[in-house]
GROMACS .gro file of C-alpha atoms in nm:
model
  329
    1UNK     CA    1  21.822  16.467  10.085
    2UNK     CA    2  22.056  16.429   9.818
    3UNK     CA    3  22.227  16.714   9.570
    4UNK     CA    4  22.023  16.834   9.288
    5UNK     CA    5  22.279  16.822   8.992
    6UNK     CA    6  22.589  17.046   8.965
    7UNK     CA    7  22.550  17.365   8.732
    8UNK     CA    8  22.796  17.679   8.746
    9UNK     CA    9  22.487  17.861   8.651
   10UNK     CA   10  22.193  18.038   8.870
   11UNK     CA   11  21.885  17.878   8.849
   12UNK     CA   12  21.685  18.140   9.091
   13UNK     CA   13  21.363  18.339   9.016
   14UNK     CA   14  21.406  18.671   8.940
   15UNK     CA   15  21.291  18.868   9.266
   16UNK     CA   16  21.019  19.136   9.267
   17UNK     CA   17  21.261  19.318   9.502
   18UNK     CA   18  21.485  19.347   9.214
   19UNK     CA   19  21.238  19.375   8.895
   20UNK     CA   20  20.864  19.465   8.900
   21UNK     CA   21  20.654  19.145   8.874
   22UNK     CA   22  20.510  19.324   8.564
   23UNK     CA   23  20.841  19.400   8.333
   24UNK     CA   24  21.089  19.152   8.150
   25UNK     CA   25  20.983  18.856   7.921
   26UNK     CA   26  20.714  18.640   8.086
   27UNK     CA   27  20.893  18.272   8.208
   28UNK     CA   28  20.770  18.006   8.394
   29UNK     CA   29  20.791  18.130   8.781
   30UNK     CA   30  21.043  18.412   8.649
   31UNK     CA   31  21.295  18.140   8.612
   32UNK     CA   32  21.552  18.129   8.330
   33UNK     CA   33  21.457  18.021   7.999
   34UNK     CA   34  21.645  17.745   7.852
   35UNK     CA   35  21.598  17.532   7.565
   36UNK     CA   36  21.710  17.184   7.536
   37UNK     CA   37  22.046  17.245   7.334
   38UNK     CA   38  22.155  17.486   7.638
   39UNK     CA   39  22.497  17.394   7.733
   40UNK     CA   40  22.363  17.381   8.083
   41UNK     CA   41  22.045  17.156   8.025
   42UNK     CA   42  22.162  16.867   8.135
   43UNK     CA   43  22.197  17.072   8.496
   44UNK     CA   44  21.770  17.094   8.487
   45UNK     CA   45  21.623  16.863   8.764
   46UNK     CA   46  21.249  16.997   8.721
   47UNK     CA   47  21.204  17.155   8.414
   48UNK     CA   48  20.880  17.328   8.341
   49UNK     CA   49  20.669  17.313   8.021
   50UNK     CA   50  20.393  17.430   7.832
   51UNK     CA   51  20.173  17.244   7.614
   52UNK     CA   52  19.987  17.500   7.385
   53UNK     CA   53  19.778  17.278   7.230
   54UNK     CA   54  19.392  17.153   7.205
   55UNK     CA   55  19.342  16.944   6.941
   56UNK     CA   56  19.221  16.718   7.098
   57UNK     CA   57  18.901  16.923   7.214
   58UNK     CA   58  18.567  16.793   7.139
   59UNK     CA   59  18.326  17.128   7.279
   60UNK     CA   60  18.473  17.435   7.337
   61UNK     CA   61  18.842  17.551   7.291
   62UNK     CA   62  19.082  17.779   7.391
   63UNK     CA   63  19.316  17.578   7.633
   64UNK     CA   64  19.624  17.606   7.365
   65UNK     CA   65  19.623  17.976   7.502
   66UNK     CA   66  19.648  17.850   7.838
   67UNK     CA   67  20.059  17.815   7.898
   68UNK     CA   68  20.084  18.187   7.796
   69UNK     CA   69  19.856  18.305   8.034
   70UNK     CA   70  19.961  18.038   8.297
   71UNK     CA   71  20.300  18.220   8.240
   72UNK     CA   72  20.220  18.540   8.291
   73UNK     CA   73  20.033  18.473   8.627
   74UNK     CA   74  20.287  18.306   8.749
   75UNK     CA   75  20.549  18.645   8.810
   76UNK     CA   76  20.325  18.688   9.128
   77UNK     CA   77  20.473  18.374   9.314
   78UNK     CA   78  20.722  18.412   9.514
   79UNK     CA   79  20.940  18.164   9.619
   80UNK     CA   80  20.916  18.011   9.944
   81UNK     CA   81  20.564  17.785  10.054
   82UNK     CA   82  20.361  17.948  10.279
   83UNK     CA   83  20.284  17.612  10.486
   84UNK     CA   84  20.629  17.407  10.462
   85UNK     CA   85  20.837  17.671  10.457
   86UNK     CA   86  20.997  17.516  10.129
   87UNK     CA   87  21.160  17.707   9.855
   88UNK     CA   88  21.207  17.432   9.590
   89UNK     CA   89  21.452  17.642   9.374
   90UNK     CA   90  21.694  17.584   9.652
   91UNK     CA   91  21.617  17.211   9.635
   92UNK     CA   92  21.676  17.141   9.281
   93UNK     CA   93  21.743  17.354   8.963
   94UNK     CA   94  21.437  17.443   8.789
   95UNK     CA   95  21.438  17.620   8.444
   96UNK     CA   96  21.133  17.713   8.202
   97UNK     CA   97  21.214  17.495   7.921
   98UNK     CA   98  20.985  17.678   7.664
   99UNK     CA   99  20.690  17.502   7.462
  100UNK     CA  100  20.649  17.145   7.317
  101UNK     CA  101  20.609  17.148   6.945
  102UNK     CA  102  20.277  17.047   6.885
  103UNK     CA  103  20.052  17.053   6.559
  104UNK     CA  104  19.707  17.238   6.565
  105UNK     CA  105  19.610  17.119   6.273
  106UNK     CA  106  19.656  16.747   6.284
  107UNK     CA  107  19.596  16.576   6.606
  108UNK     CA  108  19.853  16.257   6.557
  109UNK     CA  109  20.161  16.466   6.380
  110UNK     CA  110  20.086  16.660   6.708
  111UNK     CA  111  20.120  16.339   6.962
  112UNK     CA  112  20.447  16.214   6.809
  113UNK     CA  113  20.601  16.546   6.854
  114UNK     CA  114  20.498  16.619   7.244
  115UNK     CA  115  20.607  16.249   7.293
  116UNK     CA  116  20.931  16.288   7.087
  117UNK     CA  117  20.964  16.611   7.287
  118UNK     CA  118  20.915  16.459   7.656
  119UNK     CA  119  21.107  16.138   7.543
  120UNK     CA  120  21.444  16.396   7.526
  121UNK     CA  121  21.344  16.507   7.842
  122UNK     CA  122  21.320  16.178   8.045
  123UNK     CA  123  21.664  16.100   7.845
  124UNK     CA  124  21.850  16.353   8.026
  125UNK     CA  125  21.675  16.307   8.351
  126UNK     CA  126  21.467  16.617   8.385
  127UNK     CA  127  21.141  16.578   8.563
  128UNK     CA  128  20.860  16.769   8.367
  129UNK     CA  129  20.606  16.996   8.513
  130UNK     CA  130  20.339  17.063   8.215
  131UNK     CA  131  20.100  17.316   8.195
  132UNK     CA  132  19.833  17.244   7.897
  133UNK     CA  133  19.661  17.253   7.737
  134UNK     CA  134  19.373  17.013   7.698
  135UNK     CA  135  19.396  16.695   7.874
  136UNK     CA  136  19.488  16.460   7.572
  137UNK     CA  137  19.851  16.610   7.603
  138UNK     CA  138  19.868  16.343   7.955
  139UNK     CA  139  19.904  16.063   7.681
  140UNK     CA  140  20.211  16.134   7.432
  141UNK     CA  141  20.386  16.227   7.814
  142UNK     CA  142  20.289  15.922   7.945
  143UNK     CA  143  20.404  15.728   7.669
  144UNK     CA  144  20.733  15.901   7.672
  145UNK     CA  145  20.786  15.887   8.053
  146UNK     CA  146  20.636  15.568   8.083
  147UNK     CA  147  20.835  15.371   7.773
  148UNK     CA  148  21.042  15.143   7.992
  149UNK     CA  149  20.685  14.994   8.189
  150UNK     CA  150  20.364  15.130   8.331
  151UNK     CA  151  20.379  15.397   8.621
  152UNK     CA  152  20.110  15.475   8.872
  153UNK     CA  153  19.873  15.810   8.866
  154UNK     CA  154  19.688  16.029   9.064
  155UNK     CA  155  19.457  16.253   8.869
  156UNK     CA  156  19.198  16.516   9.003
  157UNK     CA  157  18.931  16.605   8.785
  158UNK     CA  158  18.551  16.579   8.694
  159UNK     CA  159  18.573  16.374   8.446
  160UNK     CA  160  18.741  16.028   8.421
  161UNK     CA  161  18.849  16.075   8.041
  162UNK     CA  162  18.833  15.693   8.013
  163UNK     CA  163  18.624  15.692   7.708
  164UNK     CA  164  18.668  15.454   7.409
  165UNK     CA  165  18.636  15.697   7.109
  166UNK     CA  166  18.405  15.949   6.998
  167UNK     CA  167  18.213  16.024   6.689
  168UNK     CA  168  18.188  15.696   6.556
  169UNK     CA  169  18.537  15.540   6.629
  170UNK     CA  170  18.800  15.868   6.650
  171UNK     CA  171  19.036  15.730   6.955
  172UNK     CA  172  19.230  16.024   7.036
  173UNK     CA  173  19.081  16.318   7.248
  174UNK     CA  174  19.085  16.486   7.559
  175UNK     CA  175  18.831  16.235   7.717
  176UNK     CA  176  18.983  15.965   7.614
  177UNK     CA  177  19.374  15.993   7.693
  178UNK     CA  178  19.389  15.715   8.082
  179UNK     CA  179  19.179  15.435   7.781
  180UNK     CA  180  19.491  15.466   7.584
  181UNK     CA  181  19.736  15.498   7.813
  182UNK     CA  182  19.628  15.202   8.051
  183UNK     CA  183  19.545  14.988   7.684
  184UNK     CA  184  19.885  15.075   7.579
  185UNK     CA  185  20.064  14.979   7.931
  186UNK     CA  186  20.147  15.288   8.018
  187UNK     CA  187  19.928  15.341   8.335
  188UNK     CA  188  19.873  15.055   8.572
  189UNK     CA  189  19.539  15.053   8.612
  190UNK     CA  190  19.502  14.901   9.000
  191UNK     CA  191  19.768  15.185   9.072
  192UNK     CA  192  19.532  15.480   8.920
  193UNK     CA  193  19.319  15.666   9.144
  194UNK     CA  194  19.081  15.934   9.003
  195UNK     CA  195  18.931  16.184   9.279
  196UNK     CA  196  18.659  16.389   9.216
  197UNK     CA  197  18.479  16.228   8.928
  198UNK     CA  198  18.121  16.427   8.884
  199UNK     CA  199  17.877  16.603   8.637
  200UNK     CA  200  17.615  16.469   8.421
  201UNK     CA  201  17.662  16.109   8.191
  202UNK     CA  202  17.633  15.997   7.878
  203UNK     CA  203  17.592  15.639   8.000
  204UNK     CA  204  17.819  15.563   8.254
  205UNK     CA  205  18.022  15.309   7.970
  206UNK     CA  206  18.413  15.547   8.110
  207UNK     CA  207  18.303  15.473   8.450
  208UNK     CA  208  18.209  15.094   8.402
  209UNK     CA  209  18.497  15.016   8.193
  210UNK     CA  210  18.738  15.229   8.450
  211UNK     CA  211  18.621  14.952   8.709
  212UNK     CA  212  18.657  14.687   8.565
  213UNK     CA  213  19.007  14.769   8.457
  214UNK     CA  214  19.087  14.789   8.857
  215UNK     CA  215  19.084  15.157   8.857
  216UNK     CA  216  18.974  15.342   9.148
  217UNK     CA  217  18.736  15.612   9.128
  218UNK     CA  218  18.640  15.868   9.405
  219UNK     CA  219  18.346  16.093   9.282
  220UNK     CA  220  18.283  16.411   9.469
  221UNK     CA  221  18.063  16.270   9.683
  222UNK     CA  222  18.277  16.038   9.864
  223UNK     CA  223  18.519  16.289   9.874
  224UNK     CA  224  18.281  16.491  10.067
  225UNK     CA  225  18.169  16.251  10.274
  226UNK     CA  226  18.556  16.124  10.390
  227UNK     CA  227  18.763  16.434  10.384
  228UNK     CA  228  19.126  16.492  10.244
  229UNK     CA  229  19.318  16.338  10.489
  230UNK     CA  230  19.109  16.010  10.451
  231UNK     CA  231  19.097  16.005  10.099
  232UNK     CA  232  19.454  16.096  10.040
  233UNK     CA  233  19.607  15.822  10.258
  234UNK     CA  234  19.432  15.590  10.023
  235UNK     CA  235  19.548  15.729   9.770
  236UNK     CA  236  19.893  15.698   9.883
  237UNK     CA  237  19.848  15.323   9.961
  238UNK     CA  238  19.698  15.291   9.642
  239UNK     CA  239  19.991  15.416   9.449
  240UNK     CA  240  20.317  15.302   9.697
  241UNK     CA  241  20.657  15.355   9.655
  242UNK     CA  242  20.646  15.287   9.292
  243UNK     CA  243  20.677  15.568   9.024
  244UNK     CA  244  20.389  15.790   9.012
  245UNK     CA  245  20.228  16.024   8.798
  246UNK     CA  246  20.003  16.334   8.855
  247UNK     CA  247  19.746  16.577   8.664
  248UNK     CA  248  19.491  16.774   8.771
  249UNK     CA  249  19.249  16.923   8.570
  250UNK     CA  250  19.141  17.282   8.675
  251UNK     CA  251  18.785  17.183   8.590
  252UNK     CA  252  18.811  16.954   8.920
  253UNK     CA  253  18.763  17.287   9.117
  254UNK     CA  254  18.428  17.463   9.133
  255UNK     CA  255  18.342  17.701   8.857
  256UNK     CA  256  18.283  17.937   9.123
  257UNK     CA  257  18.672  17.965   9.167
  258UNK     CA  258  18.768  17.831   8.803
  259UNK     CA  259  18.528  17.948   8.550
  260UNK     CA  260  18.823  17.921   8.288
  261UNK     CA  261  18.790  17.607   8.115
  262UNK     CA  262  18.591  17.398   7.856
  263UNK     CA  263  18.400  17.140   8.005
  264UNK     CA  264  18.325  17.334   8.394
  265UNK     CA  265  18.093  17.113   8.648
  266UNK     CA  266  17.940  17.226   8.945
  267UNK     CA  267  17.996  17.124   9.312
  268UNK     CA  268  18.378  17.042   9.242
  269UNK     CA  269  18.671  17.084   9.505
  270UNK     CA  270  18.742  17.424   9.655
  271UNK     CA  271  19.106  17.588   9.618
  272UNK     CA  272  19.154  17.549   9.983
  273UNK     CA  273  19.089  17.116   9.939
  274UNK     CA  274  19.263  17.102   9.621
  275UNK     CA  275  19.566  17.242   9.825
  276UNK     CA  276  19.565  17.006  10.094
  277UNK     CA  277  19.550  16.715   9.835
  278UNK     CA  278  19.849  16.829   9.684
  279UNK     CA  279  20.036  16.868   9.954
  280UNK     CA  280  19.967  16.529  10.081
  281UNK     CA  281  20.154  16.389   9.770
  282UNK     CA  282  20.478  16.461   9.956
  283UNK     CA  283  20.763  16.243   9.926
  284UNK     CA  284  20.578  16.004   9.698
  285UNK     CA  285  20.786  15.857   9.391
  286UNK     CA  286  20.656  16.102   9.144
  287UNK     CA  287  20.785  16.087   8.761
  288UNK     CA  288  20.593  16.383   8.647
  289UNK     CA  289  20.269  16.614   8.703
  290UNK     CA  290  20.083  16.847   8.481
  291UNK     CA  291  19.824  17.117   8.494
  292UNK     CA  292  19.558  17.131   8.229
  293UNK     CA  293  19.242  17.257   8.085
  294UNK     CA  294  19.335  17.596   8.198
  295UNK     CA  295  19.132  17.801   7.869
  296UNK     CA  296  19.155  18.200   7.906
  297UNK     CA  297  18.895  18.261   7.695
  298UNK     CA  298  18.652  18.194   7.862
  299UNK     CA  299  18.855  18.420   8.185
  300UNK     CA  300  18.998  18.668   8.017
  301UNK     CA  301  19.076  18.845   8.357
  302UNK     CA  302  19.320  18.559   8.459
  303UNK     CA  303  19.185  18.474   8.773
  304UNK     CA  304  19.156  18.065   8.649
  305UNK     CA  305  19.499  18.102   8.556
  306UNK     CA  306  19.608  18.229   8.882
  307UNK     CA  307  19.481  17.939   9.036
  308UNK     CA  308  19.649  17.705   8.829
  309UNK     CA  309  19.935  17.848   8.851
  310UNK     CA  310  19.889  17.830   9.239
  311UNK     CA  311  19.872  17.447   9.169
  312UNK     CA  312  20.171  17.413   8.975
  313UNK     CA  313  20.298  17.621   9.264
  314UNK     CA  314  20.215  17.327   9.470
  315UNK     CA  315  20.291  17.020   9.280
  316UNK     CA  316  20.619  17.223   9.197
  317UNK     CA  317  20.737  17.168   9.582
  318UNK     CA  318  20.587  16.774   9.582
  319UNK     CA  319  20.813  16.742   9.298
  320UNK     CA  320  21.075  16.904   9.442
  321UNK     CA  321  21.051  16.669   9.749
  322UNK     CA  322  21.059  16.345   9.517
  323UNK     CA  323  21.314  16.103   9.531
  324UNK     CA  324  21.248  16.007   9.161
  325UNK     CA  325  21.367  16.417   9.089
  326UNK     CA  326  21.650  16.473   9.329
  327UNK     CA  327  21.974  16.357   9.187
  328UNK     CA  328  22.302  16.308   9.339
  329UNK     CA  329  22.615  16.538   9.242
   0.00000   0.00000   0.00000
């Protein structure tokens, strides 16, 4: 394992043995708060980010409220995985870099500035964790992480957002963000695997197109049928050694345990598999990951939050673990 980069500076969460979870300014994991003209930025291996933004929402809204909730959730984790034993802040140095500008009212202006914004981060080398958001926000990151050639993903969620445009030819919204990307080269579509796909159709037109592209799609029902482990080491064939990205959608869990969120389905993954999978993304080559959909008003009471946040938790120690992250001195 190599050095994550040198910094004078402490990049630790603040400890509930030494503040209540519940007092100071809400960050990111209670991690310092940096922005990018920090004198120490350039020290940031993962840097975490939130996306408040849902323009690109065609039903019901609420998910640009989602990174301040997501924040304030996250002062109950503590620091060290309860199954690997890993505590990623000792790994690399991981900093709450604030918000990405965005634009509520005009969905374009908004994608050039959370491109423009993750473009600055992939310049000085900082691996972005996201938390959105709705799901259109995957596209202006891909296109800024993905500028120099098309990367790989793995992406959990109900839906395959693979559509061509809605409402009579408008390209850009959250179901349509993996068409872009992949039309635009910045997925490889025979290295994209989509795992839990479910729900109702309109007519199937995302799914067929998806295929033919070379995408592969897992709906819930071969998921249930093979199990993690089995669908997970495809998954990881699928993708290789080559650099990969990752979102999950909080509406690929059950609305049983994630009623917060705009376009729930029923019969989606429990917390307990979506854990597993995450896990099982160790040491892969990943680029990037976010968490989206995450839309508190529709759970007030935060408990949706809490279990994104447990996600970003987890994809937080994958990252950690990635040779595309950790840096030499």
């Amino acid at each position: 394992m190599t050095a994550s980069k040198p910094s004078s500076r402490s990049f630790q969460p603040v400890s509930a043995f030494d503040s209540p979870r519940y007092a100071g300014a809400a960050t990111f994991m209670r991690l310092p708060l940096l922005g990018l003209d920090a004198s120490d930025i350039d020290a940031v291996d993962i840097g975490i980010v939130g996306v408040p933004w849902d323009g690109g929402t065609t039903n019901r809204p609420g998910t640009r409220h989602g990174p301040r909730q997501l924040r304030d959730l996250s002062t109950m984790l503590r620091p060290i995985h309860p199954a690997t034993g890993m505590n990623p802040y000792t790994i690399c140095n991981v900093a709450d870099l604030g918000d990405s500008p965005v634009n509520p009212a005009d969905v374009m202006d908004a994608l050039t500035r959370i491109t423009g914004f993750y473009a600055g981060l992939k310049a000085r080398g900082i691996t972005p964790l996201s938390a959105g958001g709705d799901h259109l926000m995957s596209y202006p990151i891909l296109k800024a992480l993905a500028a120099d050639g098309p990367v790989g993903m793995i992406h959990f969620d109900a839906h395959t957002d693979l559509f061509d445009d809605y409402f009579g030819g408008f390209k850009y919204t959250h179901g349509t963000p993996f068409r872009r990307a992949i039309e635009e080269g910045y997925l490889d579509p025979k290295r994209v695997v989509q795992i839990g796909i479910r729900g109702t159709m309109y007519d199937g037109s995302d799914v067929a197109w998806g295929l033919e592209q070379g995408v592969r799609i897992i709906r819930i029902e071969e998921f249930e049928e093979r199990g993690v482990d089995d669908v997970m080491a495809e998954a990881r064939a699928i993708v290789g050694d080559l650099p990969t990205y990752v979102t999950f959608d909080i509406d690929s869990l059950d609305p049983s345990v994630a009623p917060g969120t705009g376009t729930p389905e029923v019969g989606g993954f429990s917390t307990r598999e979506a854990q597993r999978m995450v896990r099982k993304l160790a040491g892969l080559n990943l680029i990037g990951a976010d968490l989206v959909e995450v839309s508190p008003p529709f759970d007030p009471a935060g408990g949706t939050a809490w279990v994104g946040i447990s996600m970003m938790f987890e994809l937080l120690c994958v990252l950690a673990a990635s040779p595309a992250t950790r840096k030499s001195a």
